[in-house]
Amino acid sequence: MPCKIIHYLAMAEILRPVIHFDFDGTIVQTAPKYSLRNFRKYPLQPMPGFLDFFSGLHVEDDEGDPLIEIGSIISRRPNINQRRIVTRRSLQDCQLSGEFYDKYVCLQGSEEDKAKRVVADAATTKEKLGRVVGMIEAKPHKLGLEIVKHILGNGEVYEPIVIGVVNHPEAGSRIERLEKAVIAHFGGKVTVDHENDGAQFISHENGSFSLDVVQLGDYSEIAGSRFANRLLDYTF
């Protein structure tokens, strides 16, 4: 199933940042591992406050034009009919079916393919400019490592990627696990800088990039606006 197609502006112009979203633990709550709801992936309750957070991402300029582009849902759920059906039903339950049509829901099937899709918009190639990319994610230690692997193995130049980590009791420890994994795999190629709300991973070797991983805190309109403006700070 095709993902959302980004319509690029003229090459001389700066592209708006785009924000993508994980699904399980990000838009909907996860169910206990061995429950029937987890096996079926339905019904799953909406994440509290997500609609307010989503509203806060819609930052506009003085003329009312959007400064942020809402991208796709990018999930590691397998791209099979049963998963597509229950994902669509959950989006309806979350009052988001009008925001994410089928072509904007990308079921990638693996963390690796999910990472490739996330970084695609950030890459600058001969054909296009990259753009700043945001990703709302529950498990940064898994996605973040795959992003770093893909970028270092690709050798292209990337605009900054910012992972917004959903509020969770293990959010901080998951970022720490990502730090340890990146240092273990790429210690000589990637610099890790600690920030108050997360960590930044920087490399100028075999693909220049900056990956920020930040905790979002509780979902709210203010948290959404804060994350959107963080992306804009990288852009303008």
Tab-separated table of C-alpha atoms in Angstrom:
chain	number	residue	atom	x	y	z
A	1	MET	CA	0.000	0.000	0.000
A	2	PRO	CA	1.520	3.363	-0.966
A	3	CYS	CA	2.368	5.845	1.740
A	4	LYS	CA	1.553	9.497	1.649
A	5	ILE	CA	3.257	11.170	-1.286
A	6	ILE	CA	5.107	14.323	-0.343
A	7	HIS	CA	4.631	17.069	-2.913
A	8	TYR	CA	7.944	18.918	-2.910
A	9	LEU	CA	8.256	22.640	-3.480
A	10	ALA	CA	10.743	24.144	-5.895
A	11	MET	CA	14.280	22.976	-5.162
A	12	ALA	CA	15.350	26.482	-4.176
A	13	GLU	CA	12.703	26.698	-1.430
A	14	ILE	CA	12.807	25.388	2.105
A	15	LEU	CA	10.477	22.452	2.633
A	16	ARG	CA	8.057	22.355	5.521
A	17	PRO	CA	8.851	19.830	8.243
A	18	VAL	CA	6.726	16.692	8.171
A	19	ILE	CA	5.521	14.704	11.171
A	20	HIS	CA	4.821	10.960	11.044
A	21	PHE	CA	3.272	8.768	13.731
A	22	ASP	CA	3.681	5.291	15.126
A	23	PHE	CA	0.380	3.635	16.048
A	24	ASP	CA	0.486	1.157	18.947
A	25	GLY	CA	1.313	2.964	22.172
A	26	THR	CA	1.250	6.268	20.308
A	27	ILE	CA	-2.269	6.771	18.949
A	28	VAL	CA	-3.884	3.774	20.655
A	29	GLN	CA	-3.072	2.158	23.981
A	30	THR	CA	-1.487	-1.270	23.924
A	31	ALA	CA	-3.253	-4.293	25.412
A	32	PRO	CA	-1.677	-6.922	27.714
A	33	LYS	CA	0.672	-9.192	25.785
A	34	TYR	CA	-1.352	-12.393	26.044
A	35	SER	CA	-4.824	-10.865	25.791
A	36	LEU	CA	-7.183	-11.489	22.898
A	37	ARG	CA	-7.296	-7.735	22.235
A	38	ASN	CA	-3.539	-7.709	21.692
A	39	PHE	CA	-3.731	-10.725	19.395
A	40	ARG	CA	-6.490	-9.131	17.320
A	41	LYS	CA	-5.197	-5.557	17.772
A	42	TYR	CA	-8.788	-4.532	18.422
A	43	PRO	CA	-10.504	-2.996	20.256
A	44	LEU	CA	-7.789	-0.695	21.607
A	45	GLN	CA	-8.478	2.476	23.553
A	46	PRO	CA	-7.315	5.869	22.229
A	47	MET	CA	-4.295	7.359	23.969
A	48	PRO	CA	-5.520	10.015	26.428
A	49	GLY	CA	-4.923	13.535	25.149
A	50	PHE	CA	-3.752	12.553	21.670
A	51	LEU	CA	-6.356	14.670	19.873
A	52	ASP	CA	-5.252	17.724	21.861
A	53	PHE	CA	-1.616	16.971	21.046
A	54	PHE	CA	-2.503	16.472	17.375
A	55	SER	CA	-4.282	19.825	17.335
A	56	GLY	CA	-1.186	21.513	18.756
A	57	LEU	CA	0.921	20.282	15.837
A	58	HIS	CA	-1.049	22.486	13.426
A	59	VAL	CA	1.167	25.568	13.620
A	60	GLU	CA	0.423	28.350	11.114
A	61	ASP	CA	2.214	31.434	9.830
A	62	ASP	CA	0.838	34.984	10.056
A	63	GLU	CA	-1.280	34.417	6.953
A	64	GLY	CA	-2.850	31.230	8.276
A	65	ASP	CA	-0.838	28.857	6.103
A	66	PRO	CA	0.381	25.629	7.752
A	67	LEU	CA	4.063	25.500	8.671
A	68	ILE	CA	3.999	21.782	9.456
A	69	GLU	CA	2.862	18.956	7.178
A	70	ILE	CA	1.010	16.061	8.778
A	71	GLY	CA	2.497	12.923	7.259
A	72	SER	CA	1.591	9.257	7.623
A	73	ILE	CA	1.042	6.619	10.244
A	74	ILE	CA	4.120	4.398	9.958
A	75	SER	CA	3.709	1.179	11.927
A	76	ARG	CA	5.569	-2.112	12.183
A	77	ARG	CA	2.226	-3.906	11.937
A	78	PRO	CA	2.254	-6.349	8.999
A	79	ASN	CA	0.599	-5.154	5.814
A	80	ILE	CA	-2.119	-7.810	5.740
A	81	ASN	CA	-5.847	-7.402	5.293
A	82	GLN	CA	-6.801	-8.217	8.889
A	83	ARG	CA	-4.376	-5.627	10.289
A	84	ARG	CA	-5.494	-2.987	7.784
A	85	ILE	CA	-9.128	-3.512	8.781
A	86	VAL	CA	-8.585	-3.213	12.541
A	87	THR	CA	-6.234	-0.250	12.106
A	88	ARG	CA	-8.938	1.538	10.129
A	89	ARG	CA	-11.534	0.721	12.800
A	90	SER	CA	-9.245	2.041	15.535
A	91	LEU	CA	-8.732	5.276	13.605
A	92	GLN	CA	-12.496	5.682	13.431
A	93	ASP	CA	-12.739	5.078	17.181
A	94	CYS	CA	-10.046	7.729	17.722
A	95	GLN	CA	-11.880	10.252	15.484
A	96	LEU	CA	-8.912	10.303	13.113
A	97	SER	CA	-10.268	8.509	10.051
A	98	GLY	CA	-10.688	11.864	8.290
A	99	GLU	CA	-7.044	12.746	8.939
A	100	PHE	CA	-5.443	9.473	7.841
A	101	TYR	CA	-6.964	7.935	4.736
A	102	ASP	CA	-5.799	4.489	3.645
A	103	LYS	CA	-2.930	5.850	1.560
A	104	TYR	CA	-1.627	7.651	4.644
A	105	VAL	CA	-1.449	4.457	6.724
A	106	CYS	CA	1.808	2.577	6.115
A	107	LEU	CA	2.013	-0.872	7.691
A	108	GLN	CA	5.685	-1.652	7.167
A	109	GLY	CA	5.931	-5.073	8.798
A	110	SER	CA	9.280	-4.548	10.545
A	111	GLU	CA	11.208	-1.968	12.534
A	112	GLU	CA	13.850	-1.836	9.791
A	113	ASP	CA	11.372	-0.994	7.030
A	114	LYS	CA	9.633	1.430	9.337
A	115	ALA	CA	12.937	3.277	9.844
A	116	LYS	CA	13.598	3.406	6.095
A	117	ARG	CA	10.222	5.033	5.563
A	118	VAL	CA	10.805	7.579	8.326
A	119	VAL	CA	14.163	8.747	6.965
A	120	ALA	CA	13.069	8.875	3.312
A	121	ASP	CA	11.812	12.455	3.582
A	122	ALA	CA	14.984	13.626	5.349
A	123	ALA	CA	17.440	12.508	2.654
A	124	THR	CA	18.876	15.014	0.195
A	125	THR	CA	19.590	13.396	-3.164
A	126	LYS	CA	20.204	14.545	-6.734
A	127	GLU	CA	16.463	14.416	-7.303
A	128	LYS	CA	15.178	16.237	-4.232
A	129	LEU	CA	15.910	18.217	-1.118
A	130	GLY	CA	15.502	16.681	2.299
A	131	ARG	CA	13.257	18.088	4.972
A	132	VAL	CA	13.190	18.046	8.761
A	133	VAL	CA	11.250	14.983	9.912
A	134	GLY	CA	9.433	14.400	13.182
A	135	MET	CA	8.277	10.971	14.356
A	136	ILE	CA	5.963	10.366	17.310
A	137	GLU	CA	7.090	7.054	18.766
A	138	ALA	CA	6.647	4.857	21.851
A	139	LYS	CA	9.791	2.712	21.524
A	140	PRO	CA	12.729	4.918	20.508
A	141	HIS	CA	15.306	2.289	21.457
A	142	LYS	CA	14.099	0.094	18.596
A	143	LEU	CA	13.300	2.645	15.904
A	144	GLY	CA	16.214	4.954	16.707
A	145	LEU	CA	18.831	2.232	16.328
A	146	GLU	CA	17.412	1.192	12.950
A	147	ILE	CA	17.433	4.824	11.799
A	148	VAL	CA	21.109	5.205	12.693
A	149	LYS	CA	21.973	1.892	11.007
A	150	HIS	CA	20.200	2.899	7.810
A	151	ILE	CA	21.687	6.381	7.626
A	152	LEU	CA	25.273	5.293	8.284
A	153	GLY	CA	24.969	2.540	5.715
A	154	ASN	CA	23.489	4.830	3.088
A	155	GLY	CA	26.072	7.619	2.927
A	156	GLU	CA	23.609	10.400	2.061
A	157	VAL	CA	23.139	13.776	3.732
A	158	TYR	CA	20.050	14.045	5.908
A	159	GLU	CA	18.085	16.863	7.440
A	160	PRO	CA	17.532	16.515	11.200
A	161	ILE	CA	15.185	13.794	12.421
A	162	VAL	CA	13.418	14.282	15.750
A	163	ILE	CA	11.748	11.408	17.595
A	164	GLY	CA	9.133	12.581	20.075
A	165	VAL	CA	8.887	9.894	22.752
A	166	VAL	CA	5.420	9.239	24.144
A	167	ASN	CA	5.040	9.636	27.895
A	168	HIS	CA	5.578	6.241	29.540
A	169	PRO	CA	7.128	5.057	32.819
A	170	GLU	CA	10.012	3.613	30.773
A	171	ALA	CA	10.445	6.557	28.381
A	172	GLY	CA	13.693	7.699	29.980
A	173	SER	CA	15.155	4.204	30.248
A	174	ARG	CA	14.283	3.491	26.619
A	175	ILE	CA	16.275	6.532	25.540
A	176	GLU	CA	19.172	5.317	27.705
A	177	ARG	CA	18.954	1.902	26.047
A	178	LEU	CA	19.174	3.593	22.663
A	179	GLU	CA	22.265	5.522	23.769
A	180	LYS	CA	23.995	2.337	24.927
A	181	ALA	CA	23.084	0.464	21.747
A	182	VAL	CA	24.313	3.254	19.447
A	183	ILE	CA	27.594	3.560	21.362
A	184	ALA	CA	28.062	-0.216	21.279
A	185	HIS	CA	27.446	-0.439	17.535
A	186	PHE	CA	28.771	2.903	16.266
A	187	GLY	CA	30.793	4.450	19.087
A	188	GLY	CA	33.506	5.795	16.800
A	189	LYS	CA	31.120	7.223	14.242
A	190	VAL	CA	28.371	8.815	16.310
A	191	THR	CA	28.581	11.451	19.030
A	192	VAL	CA	25.952	11.323	21.767
A	193	ASP	CA	25.029	14.549	23.551
A	194	HIS	CA	22.735	14.475	26.559
A	195	GLU	CA	19.861	16.947	26.779
A	196	ASN	CA	17.458	17.727	29.608
A	197	ASP	CA	14.611	15.919	27.894
A	198	GLY	CA	16.516	13.322	25.880
A	199	ALA	CA	19.616	12.834	23.756
A	200	GLN	CA	21.079	13.941	20.430
A	201	PHE	CA	23.004	11.657	18.086
A	202	ILE	CA	25.288	13.369	15.555
A	203	SER	CA	27.537	12.016	12.818
A	204	HIS	CA	29.483	13.479	9.901
A	205	GLU	CA	30.814	10.135	8.746
A	206	ASN	CA	29.232	7.957	6.040
A	207	GLY	CA	26.146	10.134	5.995
A	208	SER	CA	25.769	13.420	7.852
A	209	PHE	CA	22.835	13.487	10.237
A	210	SER	CA	21.404	14.663	13.522
A	211	LEU	CA	18.902	12.503	15.385
A	212	ASP	CA	17.190	14.106	18.371
A	213	VAL	CA	15.235	11.917	20.777
A	214	VAL	CA	13.088	13.942	23.172
A	215	GLN	CA	10.451	13.130	25.770
A	216	LEU	CA	7.076	14.705	25.014
A	217	GLY	CA	5.559	14.504	28.479
A	218	ASP	CA	1.790	14.182	28.777
A	219	TYR	CA	-0.139	14.644	25.562
A	220	SER	CA	-1.599	18.144	25.386
A	221	GLU	CA	-2.064	20.926	22.868
A	222	ILE	CA	0.898	22.749	24.407
A	223	ALA	CA	3.102	19.650	24.048
A	224	GLY	CA	2.091	19.369	20.390
A	225	SER	CA	2.864	23.010	19.699
A	226	ARG	CA	6.204	22.691	21.507
A	227	PHE	CA	7.208	19.703	19.372
A	228	ALA	CA	6.138	21.413	16.142
A	229	ASN	CA	8.137	24.507	16.999
A	230	ARG	CA	11.168	22.375	17.771
A	231	LEU	CA	11.065	21.129	14.174
A	232	LEU	CA	10.644	24.673	12.889
A	233	ASP	CA	13.720	25.773	14.847
A	234	TYR	CA	15.730	23.337	12.728
A	235	THR	CA	14.129	24.555	9.510
A	236	PHE	CA	14.192	28.348	9.524
